[in-house]
Coordinates of C-alpha atoms and ligand atoms in Angstrom, one line a residue:
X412 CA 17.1 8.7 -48.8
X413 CA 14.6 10.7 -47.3
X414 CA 15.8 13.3 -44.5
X415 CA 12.2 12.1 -42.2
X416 CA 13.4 8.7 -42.3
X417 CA 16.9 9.1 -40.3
X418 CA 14.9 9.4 -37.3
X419 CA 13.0 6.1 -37.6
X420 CA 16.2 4.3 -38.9
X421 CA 18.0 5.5 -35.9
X422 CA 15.3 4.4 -33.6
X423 CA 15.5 1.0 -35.2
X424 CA 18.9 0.2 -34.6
X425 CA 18.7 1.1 -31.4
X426 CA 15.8 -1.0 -30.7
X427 CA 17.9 -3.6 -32.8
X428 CA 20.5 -3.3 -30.7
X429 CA 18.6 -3.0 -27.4
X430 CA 17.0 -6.7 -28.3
X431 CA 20.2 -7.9 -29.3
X432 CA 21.5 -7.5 -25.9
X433 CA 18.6 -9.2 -24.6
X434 CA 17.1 -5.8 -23.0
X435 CA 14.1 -3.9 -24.1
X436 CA 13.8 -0.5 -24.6
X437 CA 13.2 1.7 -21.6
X438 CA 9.4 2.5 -21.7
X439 CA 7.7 4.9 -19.4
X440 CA 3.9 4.4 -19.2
X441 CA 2.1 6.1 -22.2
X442 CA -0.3 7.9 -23.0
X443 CA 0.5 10.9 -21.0
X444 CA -2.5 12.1 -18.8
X445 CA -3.1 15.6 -17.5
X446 CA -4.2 13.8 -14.4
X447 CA -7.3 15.2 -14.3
X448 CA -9.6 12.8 -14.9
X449 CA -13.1 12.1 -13.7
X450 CA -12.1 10.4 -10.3
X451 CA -8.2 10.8 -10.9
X452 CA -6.6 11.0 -7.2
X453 CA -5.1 14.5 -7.0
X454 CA -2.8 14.0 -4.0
X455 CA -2.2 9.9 -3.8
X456 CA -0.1 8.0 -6.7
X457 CA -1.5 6.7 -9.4
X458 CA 0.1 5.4 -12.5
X459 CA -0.2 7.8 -15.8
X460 CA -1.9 5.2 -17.7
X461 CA -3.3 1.6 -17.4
X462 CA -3.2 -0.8 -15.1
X463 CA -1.2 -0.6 -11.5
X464 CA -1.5 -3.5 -8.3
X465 CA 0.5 -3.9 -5.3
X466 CA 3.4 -1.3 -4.5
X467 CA 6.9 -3.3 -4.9
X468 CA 10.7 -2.6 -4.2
X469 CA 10.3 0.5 -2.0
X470 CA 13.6 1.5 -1.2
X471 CA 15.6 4.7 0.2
X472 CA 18.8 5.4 -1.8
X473 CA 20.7 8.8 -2.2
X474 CA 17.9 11.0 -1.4
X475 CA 14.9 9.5 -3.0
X476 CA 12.5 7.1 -1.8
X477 CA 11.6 4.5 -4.8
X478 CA 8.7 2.8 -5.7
X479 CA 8.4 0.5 -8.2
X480 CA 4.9 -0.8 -8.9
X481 CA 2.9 -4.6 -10.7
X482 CA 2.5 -2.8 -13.8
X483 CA 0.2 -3.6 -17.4
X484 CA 1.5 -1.2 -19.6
X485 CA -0.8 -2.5 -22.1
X486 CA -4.4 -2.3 -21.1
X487 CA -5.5 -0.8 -17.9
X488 CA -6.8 -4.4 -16.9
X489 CA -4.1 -7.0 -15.1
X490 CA -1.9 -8.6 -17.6
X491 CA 1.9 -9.7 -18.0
X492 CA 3.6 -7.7 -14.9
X493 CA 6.2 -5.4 -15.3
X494 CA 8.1 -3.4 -12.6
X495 CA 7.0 0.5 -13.0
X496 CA 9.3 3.4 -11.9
X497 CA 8.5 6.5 -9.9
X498 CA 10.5 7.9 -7.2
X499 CA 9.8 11.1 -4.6
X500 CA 12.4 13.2 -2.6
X501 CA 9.5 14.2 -0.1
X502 CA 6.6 10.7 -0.5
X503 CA 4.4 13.4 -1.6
X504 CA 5.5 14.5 -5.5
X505 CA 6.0 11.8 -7.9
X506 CA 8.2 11.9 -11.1
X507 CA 7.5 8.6 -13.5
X508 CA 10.5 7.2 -14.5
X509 CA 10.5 4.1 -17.5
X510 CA 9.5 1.1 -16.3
X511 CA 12.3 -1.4 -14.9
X512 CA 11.9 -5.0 -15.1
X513 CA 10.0 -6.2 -18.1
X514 CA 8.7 -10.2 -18.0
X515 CA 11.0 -12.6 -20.1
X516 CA 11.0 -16.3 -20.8
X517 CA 11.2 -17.5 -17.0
X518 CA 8.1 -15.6 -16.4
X519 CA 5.8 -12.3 -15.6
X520 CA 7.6 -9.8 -12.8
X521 CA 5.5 -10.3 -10.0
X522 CA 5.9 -8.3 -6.3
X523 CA 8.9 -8.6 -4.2
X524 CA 10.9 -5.8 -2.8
X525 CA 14.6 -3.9 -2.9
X526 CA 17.2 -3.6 -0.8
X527 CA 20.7 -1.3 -0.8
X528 CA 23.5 -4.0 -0.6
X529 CA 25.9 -1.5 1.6
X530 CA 28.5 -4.3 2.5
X531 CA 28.2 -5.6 -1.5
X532 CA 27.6 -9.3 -0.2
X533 CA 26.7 -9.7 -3.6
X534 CA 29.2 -8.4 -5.7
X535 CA 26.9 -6.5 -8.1
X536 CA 28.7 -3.4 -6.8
X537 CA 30.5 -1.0 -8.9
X538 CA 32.9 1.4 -8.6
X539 CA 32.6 1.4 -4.5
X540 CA 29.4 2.3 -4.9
X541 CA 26.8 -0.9 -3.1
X542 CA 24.3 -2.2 -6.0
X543 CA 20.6 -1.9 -5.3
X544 CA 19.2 -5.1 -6.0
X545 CA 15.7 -6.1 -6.4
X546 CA 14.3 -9.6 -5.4
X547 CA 10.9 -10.7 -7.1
X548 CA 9.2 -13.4 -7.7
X549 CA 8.8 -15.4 -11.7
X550 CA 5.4 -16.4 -12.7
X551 CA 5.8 -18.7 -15.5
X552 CA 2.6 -18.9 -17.6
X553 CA 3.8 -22.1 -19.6
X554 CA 3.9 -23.8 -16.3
X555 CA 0.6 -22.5 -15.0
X556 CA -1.0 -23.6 -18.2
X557 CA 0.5 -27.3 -18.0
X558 CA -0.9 -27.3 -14.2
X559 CA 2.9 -27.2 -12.6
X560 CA 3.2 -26.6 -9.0
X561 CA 6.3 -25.0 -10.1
X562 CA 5.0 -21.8 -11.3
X563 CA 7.0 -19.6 -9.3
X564 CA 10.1 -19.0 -8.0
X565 CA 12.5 -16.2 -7.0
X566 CA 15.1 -14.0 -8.6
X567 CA 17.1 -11.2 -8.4
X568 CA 18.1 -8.0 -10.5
X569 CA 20.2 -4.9 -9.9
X570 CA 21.3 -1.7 -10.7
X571 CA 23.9 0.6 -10.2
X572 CA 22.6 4.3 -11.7
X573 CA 20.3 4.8 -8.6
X574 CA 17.6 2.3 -10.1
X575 CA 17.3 3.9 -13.3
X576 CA 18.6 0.8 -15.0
X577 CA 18.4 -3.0 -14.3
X578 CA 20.1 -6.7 -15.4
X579 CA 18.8 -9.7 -14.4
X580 CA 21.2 -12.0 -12.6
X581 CA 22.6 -14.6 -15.5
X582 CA 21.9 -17.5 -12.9
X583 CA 18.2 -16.8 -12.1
X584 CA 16.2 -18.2 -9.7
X585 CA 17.9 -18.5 -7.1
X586 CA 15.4 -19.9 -5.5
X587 CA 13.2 -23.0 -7.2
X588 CA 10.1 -23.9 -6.7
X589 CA 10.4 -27.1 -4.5
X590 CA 7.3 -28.3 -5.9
X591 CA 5.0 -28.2 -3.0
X592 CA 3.2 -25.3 -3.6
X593 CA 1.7 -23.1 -6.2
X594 CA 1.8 -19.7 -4.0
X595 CA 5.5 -19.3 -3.3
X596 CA 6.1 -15.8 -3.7
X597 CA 6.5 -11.9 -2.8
X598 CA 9.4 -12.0 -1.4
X599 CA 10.5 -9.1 1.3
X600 CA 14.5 -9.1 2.2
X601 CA 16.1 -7.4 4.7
X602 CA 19.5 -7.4 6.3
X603 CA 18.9 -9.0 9.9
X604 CA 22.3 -7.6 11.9
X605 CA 21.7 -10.0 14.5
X606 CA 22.0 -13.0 12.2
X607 CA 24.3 -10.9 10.1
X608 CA 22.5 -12.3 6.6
X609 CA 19.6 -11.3 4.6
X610 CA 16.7 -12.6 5.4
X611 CA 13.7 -13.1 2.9
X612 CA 9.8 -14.2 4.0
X613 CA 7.9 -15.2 1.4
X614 CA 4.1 -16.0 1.3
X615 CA 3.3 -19.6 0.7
X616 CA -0.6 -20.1 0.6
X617 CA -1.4 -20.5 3.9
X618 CA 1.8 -19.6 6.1
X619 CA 5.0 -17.6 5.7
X620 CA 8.4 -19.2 5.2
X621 CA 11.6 -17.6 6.1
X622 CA 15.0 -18.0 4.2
X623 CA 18.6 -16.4 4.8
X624 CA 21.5 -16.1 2.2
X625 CA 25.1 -14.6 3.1
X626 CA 24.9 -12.7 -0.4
X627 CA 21.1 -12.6 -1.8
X628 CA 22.3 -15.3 -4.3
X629 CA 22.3 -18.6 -2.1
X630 CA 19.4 -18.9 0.1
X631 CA 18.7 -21.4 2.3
X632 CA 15.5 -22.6 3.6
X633 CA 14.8 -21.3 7.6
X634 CA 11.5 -21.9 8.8
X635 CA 8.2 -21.6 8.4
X636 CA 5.3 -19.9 9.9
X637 CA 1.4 -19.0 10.3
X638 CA -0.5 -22.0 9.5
X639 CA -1.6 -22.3 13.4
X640 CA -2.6 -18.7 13.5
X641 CA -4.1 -15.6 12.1
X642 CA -7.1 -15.2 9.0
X643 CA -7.1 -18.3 6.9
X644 CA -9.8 -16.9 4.6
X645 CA -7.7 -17.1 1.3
X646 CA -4.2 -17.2 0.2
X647 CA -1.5 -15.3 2.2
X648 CA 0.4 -12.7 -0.4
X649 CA 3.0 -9.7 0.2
X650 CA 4.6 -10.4 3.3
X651 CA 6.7 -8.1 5.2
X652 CA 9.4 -9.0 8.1
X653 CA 10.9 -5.9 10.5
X654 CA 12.0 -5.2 14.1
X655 CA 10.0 -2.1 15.3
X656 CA 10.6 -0.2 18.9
X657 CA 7.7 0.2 21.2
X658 CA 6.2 3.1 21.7
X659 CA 7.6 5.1 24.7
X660 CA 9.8 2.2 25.7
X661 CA 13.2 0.6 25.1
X662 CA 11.8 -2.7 23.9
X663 CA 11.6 -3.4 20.4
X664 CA 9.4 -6.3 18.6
X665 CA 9.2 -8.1 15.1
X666 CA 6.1 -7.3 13.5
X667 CA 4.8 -9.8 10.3
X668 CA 2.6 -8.4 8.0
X669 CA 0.8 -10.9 5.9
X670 CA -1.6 -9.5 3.2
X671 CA -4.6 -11.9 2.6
X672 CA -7.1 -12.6 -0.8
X673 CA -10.0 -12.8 0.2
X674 CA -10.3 -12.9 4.5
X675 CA -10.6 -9.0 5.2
X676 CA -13.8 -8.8 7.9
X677 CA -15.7 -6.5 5.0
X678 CA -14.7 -8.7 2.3
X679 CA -12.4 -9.0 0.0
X680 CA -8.7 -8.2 0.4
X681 CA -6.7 -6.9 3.4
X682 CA -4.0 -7.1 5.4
X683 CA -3.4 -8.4 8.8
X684 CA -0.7 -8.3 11.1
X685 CA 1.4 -10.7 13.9
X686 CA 3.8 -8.9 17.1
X687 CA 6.6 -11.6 18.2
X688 CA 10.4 -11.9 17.7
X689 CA 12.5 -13.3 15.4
X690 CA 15.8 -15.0 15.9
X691 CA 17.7 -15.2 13.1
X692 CA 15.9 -19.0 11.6
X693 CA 11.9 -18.5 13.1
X694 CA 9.2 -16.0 13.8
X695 CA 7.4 -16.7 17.6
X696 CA 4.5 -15.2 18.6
X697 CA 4.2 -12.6 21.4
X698 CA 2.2 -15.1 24.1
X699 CA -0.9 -12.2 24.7
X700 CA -0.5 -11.5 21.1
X701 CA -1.4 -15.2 20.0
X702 CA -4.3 -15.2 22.2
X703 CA -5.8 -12.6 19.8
X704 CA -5.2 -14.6 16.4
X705 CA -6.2 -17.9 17.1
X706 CA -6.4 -19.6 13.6
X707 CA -9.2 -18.5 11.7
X708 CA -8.6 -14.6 13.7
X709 CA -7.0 -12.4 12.3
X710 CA -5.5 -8.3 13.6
X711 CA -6.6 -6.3 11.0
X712 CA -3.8 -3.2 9.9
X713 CA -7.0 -1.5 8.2
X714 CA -10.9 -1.9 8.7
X715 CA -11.2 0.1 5.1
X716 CA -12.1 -2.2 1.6
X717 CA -9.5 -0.3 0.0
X718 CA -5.7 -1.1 1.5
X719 CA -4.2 -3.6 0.1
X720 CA -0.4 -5.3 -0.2
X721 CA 1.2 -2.6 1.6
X722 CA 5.0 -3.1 2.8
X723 CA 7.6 -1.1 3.7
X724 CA 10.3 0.7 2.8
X725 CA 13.9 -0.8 2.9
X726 CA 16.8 1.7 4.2
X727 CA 15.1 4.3 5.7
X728 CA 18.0 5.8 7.4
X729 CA 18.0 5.5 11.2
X730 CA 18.4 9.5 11.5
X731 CA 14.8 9.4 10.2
X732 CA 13.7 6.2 11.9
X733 CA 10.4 5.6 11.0
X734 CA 9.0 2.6 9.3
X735 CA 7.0 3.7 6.3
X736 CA 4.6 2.1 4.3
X737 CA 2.4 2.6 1.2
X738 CA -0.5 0.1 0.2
X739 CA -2.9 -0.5 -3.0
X740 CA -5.6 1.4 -2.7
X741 CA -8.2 -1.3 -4.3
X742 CA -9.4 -4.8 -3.5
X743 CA -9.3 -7.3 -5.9
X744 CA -13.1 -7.9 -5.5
X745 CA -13.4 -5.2 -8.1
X746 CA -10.4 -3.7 -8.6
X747 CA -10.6 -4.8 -12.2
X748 CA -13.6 -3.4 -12.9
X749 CA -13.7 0.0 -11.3
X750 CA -15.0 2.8 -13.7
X751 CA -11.7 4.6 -14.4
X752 CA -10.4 4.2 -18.2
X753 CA -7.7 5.9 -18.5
X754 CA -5.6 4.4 -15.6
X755 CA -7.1 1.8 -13.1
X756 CA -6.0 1.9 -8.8
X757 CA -4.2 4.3 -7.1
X758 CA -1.8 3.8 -3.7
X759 CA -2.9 4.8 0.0
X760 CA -0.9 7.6 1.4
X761 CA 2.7 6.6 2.8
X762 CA 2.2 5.9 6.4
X763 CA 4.1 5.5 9.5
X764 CA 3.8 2.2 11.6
X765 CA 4.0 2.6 15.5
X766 CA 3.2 -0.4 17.6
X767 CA 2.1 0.4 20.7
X768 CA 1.6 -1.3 24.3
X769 CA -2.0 -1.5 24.9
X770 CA -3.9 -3.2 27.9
X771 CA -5.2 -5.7 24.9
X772 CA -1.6 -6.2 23.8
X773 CA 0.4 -4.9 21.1
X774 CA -1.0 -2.9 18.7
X775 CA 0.4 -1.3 15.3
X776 CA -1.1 1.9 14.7
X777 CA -0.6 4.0 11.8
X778 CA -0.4 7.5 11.0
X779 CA -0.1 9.7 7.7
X780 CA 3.2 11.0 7.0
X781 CA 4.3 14.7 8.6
X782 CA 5.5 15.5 4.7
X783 CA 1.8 15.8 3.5
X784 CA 1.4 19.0 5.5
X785 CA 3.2 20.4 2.6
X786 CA -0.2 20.3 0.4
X787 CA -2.2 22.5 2.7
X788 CA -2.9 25.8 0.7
X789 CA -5.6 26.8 3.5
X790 CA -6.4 25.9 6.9
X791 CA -9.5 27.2 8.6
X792 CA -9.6 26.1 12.7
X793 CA -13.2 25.1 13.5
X794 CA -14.8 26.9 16.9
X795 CA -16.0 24.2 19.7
X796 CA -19.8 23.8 19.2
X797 CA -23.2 21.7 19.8
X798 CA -24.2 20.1 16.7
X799 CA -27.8 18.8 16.1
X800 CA -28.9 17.6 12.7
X801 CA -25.4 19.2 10.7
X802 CA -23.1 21.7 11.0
X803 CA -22.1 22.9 7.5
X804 CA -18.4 23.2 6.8
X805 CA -19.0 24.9 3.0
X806 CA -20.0 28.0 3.8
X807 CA -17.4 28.3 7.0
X808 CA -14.3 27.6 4.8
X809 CA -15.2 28.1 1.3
X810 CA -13.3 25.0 0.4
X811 CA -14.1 22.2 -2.2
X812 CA -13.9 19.2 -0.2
X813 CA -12.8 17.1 -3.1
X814 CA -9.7 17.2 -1.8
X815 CA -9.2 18.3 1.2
X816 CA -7.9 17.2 5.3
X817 CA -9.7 17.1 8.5
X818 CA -9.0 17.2 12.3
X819 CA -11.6 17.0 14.3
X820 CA -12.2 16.4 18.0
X821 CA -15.2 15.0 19.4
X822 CA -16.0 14.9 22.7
X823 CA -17.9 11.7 23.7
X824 CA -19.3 12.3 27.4
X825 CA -21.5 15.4 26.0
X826 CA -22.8 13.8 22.8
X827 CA -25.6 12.1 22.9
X828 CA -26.1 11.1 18.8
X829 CA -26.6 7.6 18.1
X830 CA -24.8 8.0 14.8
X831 CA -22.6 11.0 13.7
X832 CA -19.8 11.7 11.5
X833 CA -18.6 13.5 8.4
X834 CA -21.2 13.4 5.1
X835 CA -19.7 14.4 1.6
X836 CA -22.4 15.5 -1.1
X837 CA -22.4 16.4 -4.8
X838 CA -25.2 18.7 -6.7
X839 CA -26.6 15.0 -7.6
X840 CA -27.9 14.2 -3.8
X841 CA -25.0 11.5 -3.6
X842 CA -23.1 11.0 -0.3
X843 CA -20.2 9.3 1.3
X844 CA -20.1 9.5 5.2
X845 CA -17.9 8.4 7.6
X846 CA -18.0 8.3 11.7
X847 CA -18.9 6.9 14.6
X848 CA -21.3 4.7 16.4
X849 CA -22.5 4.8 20.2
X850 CA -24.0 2.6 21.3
X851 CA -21.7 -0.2 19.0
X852 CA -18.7 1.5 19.9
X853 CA -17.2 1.3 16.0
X854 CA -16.8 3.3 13.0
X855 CA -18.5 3.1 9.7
X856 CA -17.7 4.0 6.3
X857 CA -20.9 4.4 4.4
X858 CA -20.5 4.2 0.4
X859 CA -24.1 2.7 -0.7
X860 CA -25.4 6.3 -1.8
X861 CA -21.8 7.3 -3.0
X862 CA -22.1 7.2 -6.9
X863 CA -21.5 4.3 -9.8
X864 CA -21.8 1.3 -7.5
X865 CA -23.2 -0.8 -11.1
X866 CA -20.1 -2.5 -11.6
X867 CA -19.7 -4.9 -8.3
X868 CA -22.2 -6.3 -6.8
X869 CA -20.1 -6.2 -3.2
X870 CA -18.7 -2.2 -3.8
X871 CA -21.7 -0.6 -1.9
X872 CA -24.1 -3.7 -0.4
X873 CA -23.3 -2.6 2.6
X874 CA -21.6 -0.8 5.5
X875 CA -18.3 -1.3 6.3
X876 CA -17.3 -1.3 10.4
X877 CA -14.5 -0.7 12.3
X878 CA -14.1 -1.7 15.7
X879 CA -13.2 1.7 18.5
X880 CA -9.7 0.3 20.2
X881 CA -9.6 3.1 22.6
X882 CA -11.7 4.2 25.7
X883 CA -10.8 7.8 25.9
X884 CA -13.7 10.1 26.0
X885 CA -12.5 11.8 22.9
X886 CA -12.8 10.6 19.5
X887 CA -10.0 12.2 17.0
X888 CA -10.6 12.1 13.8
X889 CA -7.3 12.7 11.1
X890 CA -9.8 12.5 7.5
X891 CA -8.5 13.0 3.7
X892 CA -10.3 13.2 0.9
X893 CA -9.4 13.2 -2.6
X894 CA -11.9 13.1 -5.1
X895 CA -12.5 9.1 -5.0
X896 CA -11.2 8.1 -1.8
X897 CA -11.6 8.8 2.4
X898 CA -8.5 7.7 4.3
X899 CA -9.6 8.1 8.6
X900 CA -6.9 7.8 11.1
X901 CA -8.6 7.4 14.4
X902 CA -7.6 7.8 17.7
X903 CA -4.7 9.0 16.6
X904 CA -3.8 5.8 14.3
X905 CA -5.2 3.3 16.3
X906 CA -7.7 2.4 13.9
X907 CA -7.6 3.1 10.1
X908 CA -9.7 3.0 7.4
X909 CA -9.4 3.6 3.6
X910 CA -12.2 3.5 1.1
X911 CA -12.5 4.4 -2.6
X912 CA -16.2 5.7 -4.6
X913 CA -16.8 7.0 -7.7
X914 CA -19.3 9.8 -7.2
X915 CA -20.5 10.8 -10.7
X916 CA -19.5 14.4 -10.1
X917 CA -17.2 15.4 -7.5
X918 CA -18.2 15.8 -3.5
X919 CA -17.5 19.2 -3.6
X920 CA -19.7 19.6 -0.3
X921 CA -18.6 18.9 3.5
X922 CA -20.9 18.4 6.7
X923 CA -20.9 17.7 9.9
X924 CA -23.7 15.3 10.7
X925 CA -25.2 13.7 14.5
X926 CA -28.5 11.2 14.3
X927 CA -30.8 10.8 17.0
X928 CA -29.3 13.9 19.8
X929 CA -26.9 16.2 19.8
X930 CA -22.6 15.5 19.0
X931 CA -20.3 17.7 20.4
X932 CA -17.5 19.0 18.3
X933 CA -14.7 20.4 21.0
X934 CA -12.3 21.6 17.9
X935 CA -11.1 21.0 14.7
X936 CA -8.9 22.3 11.8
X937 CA -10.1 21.8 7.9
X938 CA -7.5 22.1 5.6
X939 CA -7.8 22.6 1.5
X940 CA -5.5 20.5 -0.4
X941 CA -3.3 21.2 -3.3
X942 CA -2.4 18.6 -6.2
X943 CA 0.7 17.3 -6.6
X944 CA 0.8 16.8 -10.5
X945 CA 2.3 20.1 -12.6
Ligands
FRU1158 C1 -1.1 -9.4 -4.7 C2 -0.6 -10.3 -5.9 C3 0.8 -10.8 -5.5 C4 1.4 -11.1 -6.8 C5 0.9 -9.9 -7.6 C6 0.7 -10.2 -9.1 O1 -2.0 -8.4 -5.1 O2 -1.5 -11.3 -6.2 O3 0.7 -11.9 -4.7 O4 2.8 -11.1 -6.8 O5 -0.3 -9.5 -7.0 O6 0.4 -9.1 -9.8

């Protein structure tokens, strides 16, 4: 036999063997990429190759924080899910790991999340050691294409080498479809101590229905939720359930995300949020808090296009104590059609969630995490100063603002622009800007000069508005670019908005601009940004 064929043979048995056992073999997405393609995010996630939605499973365990992803390894267009692999020590740096839950005859892996199973309710344990253990939801094709209602249902996996490998529970679902709806999925799981069980909300097309289980096996309806209340402009998707303390207070709140296809107020998908408590069997509203969602009104976590099926992470430890959160940074208006090849979508930053008490009620704000400080290579501070017409920030840092970080202070009383804000620009003439309005009291993100626009016809129509939440007389503005995307944190998180464009060559260039008078920078810092790819 020839010595070049041992190799293959080899290879084949174990593949033999792997099938045999009813497991696939471990696959990380290929081809690998020098991440530097045209529009490739150098500081956010994005998948090596192909095709990446929501975020799932984001868990703490041991040291890293995990985050499994809706994964096409096949074409970088939405296909049979899979559960992708990467985890971070810092949310910052990224190593790929293979991909962990393949679809098999009870369906396609859609989102859900993971939890550490510290008290082994479940018995998946080993060794002492608690099992992580994923919940998702089954999308069965076979019953889709007969025109079943039961399509989807939920089941569980887990692993016990830090999520590097996975079995399905033998006696999946656990939870079937009861037939009444089509949308029954994404389930989020947490361990409620005051109930002592876990508790799992799932989105149902148009409300959110609770369940609790003693061991993550046996689950039991609780309640439901949401069809009174909130945005009603498509189907509810990627739920999330948590307790959260209030800002500079001792009280503490249950906060309901509930992602939402299509319903965002500039189109598309996004993600809105409800403040009440929960009791162990049903979600109430906060009374001022249901004044402002009033069915068909929704609270908006982002005014941006691009943030999408964000939840958060399970077992941060309480020495940390934050509540962290990454989204997809697309919107399925166009997300399939975006002009990357190589790989399509990339994730938001992680965030922080703080809700806060504000004289309109509670609000959850949102900031970037402290750990991407880490990627400033320079920081340049900016003097105070008088702009009229644009302040240029090339030639005072020398930075490429492809990727870089802003924080800037504007002071509101001594500017008198109608219209000001931050412009990006290429060699080509094409511009992103983002800022503020006076006398409309919001922000804008402005992507209609930005680049390819050609392949949606709702990308760039228009402009996209944020409402200002706060009445201080200055503006902050927390900015990060990278390459084909603008996150803003405003007001120090009390509005957000994330947008992608796909500038045919990169905005290297960085102004400050104020229409109609004069804007009044009090300070600011600009920092350059490394990449977090070797
Ligand atoms: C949200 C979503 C989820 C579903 C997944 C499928 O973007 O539609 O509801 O589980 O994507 O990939």
């Amino acid at each position: 036999m020839n010595k070049t064929h041992i190799p293959l043979l080899i290879l084949l048995s174990v593949f033999v063997a792997l099938v045999a056992c009813g497991q696939k073999p471990a696959k990380t997405p290929a081809p690998v990429s020098d991440y530097r393609e045209p529009h490739r995010p150098q500081f956010h996630f994005s998948p090596p190759a192909q095709w990446m939605n929501d975020p799932n499973g984001m868990v703490f365990y041991e040291g890293e924080y995990h985050l499994f992803y809706q994964y096409y390894p096949d074409a970088n267009v939405w296909g049979p899910m899979h559960w992708a692999h990467a985890v971070s020590t810092d949310l910052v740096h990224w190593e790929h790991l293979p991909i962990a839950l393949f679809p098999d005859s009870l369906g396609y892996i859609f989102s859900g999340s993971a939890v550490i199973d510290w008290k082994n309710t479940s018995g998946f344990g080993k060794n002492g050691q608690p099992p992580m253990v994923a919940i998702f939801t089954y999308h069965n094709m076979d019953r889709e294409k007969a025109n079943g209602k039961d399509v989807e249902t939920q089941a569980i996996a887990y692993s016990n080498d830090l999520g590097r490998t996975w079995t399905k529970y033998s006696k999946n679902p656990v939870i079937n479809n009861p037939e009444k709806d089509r949308d029954f999925r994404d389930p989020k799981v947490i361990w409620d101590e005051g109930s002592r069980q876990w508790v799992m909300v799932l989105a149902v097309g148009d409300h959110a229905e609770f369940w609790g289980s003693p061991n993550l096996k046996d689950w039991s309806f609780l309640s439901d939720f949401g069809q009174q209340f909130g945005s009603h402009g498509g189907v509810w998707e990627c739920p999330d359930l948590f307790p959260i303390n209030v800002e500079g207070s001792a009280e503490s709140k249950w906060v309901l995300l509930m992602n939402i296809n299509p319903g965002h107020p500039n189109g598309g998908s996004g993600t809105q949020y409800f403040v009440g408590g929960f009791d162990g069997k049903t979600f109430k509203l906060e009374e001022s808090f249901a004044k402002t969602v009033p069915k068909g009104t929704g609270q908006w976590f982002d005014y941006g296009k691009d943030n999408y099926a964000g939840v958060t992470w399970s077992d941060v430890p309480k020495s940390d104590g934050r509540r962290l959160l990454i989204g997809w940074m697309s919107n399925w208006e166009y997300a399939l059609k975006v002009p990357t090849v190589a790989w399509r979508s990339a994730n938001t930053l992680p965030r922080s969630l703080h809700l806060h008490k504000t004289p309109g009620g509670y609000r959850l704000h949102t900031q970037p995490v402290a750990e991407l400080s880490q990627l400033r290579s320079k920081t340049v501070p900016l003097p105070g100063v008088d702009i009229t017409g644009a302040f240029d920030l090339d030639s005072k840092t020398g930075f490429s603002f492809s990727t870089a970080e802003l924080e800037l202070e504007f002071d509101l009383d001594k500017s008198t622009a109608a219209r000001w804000g931050i412009e990006l620009r290429n060699s080509k003439g094409e511009t992103y800007r983002i800022g503020f309005e006076k006398a409309q009291n919001r922000f804008f993100s402005d992507r209609t000069r930005a680049g390819n626009a050609a392949f949606s016809e709702t990308f760039a129509d228009k402009i996209h508005y944020a409402p200002r939440m706060v009445t201080d007389k200055t503006v902050r503005l927390h900015l990060f670019f990278d390459h084909a995307s603008a996150e803003m944190f405003a007001d120090d998180g009390a509005v957000s908005m994330t947008e992608i464009f796909f500038p045919t060559e990169p905005f290297t260039s960085a102004r400050i601009f104020g229409e109609g008078g004069n804007v009044r920078l009090s300070s600011g810092k600009v920092s350059q940004l490394k990449r977090i790819w070797k």
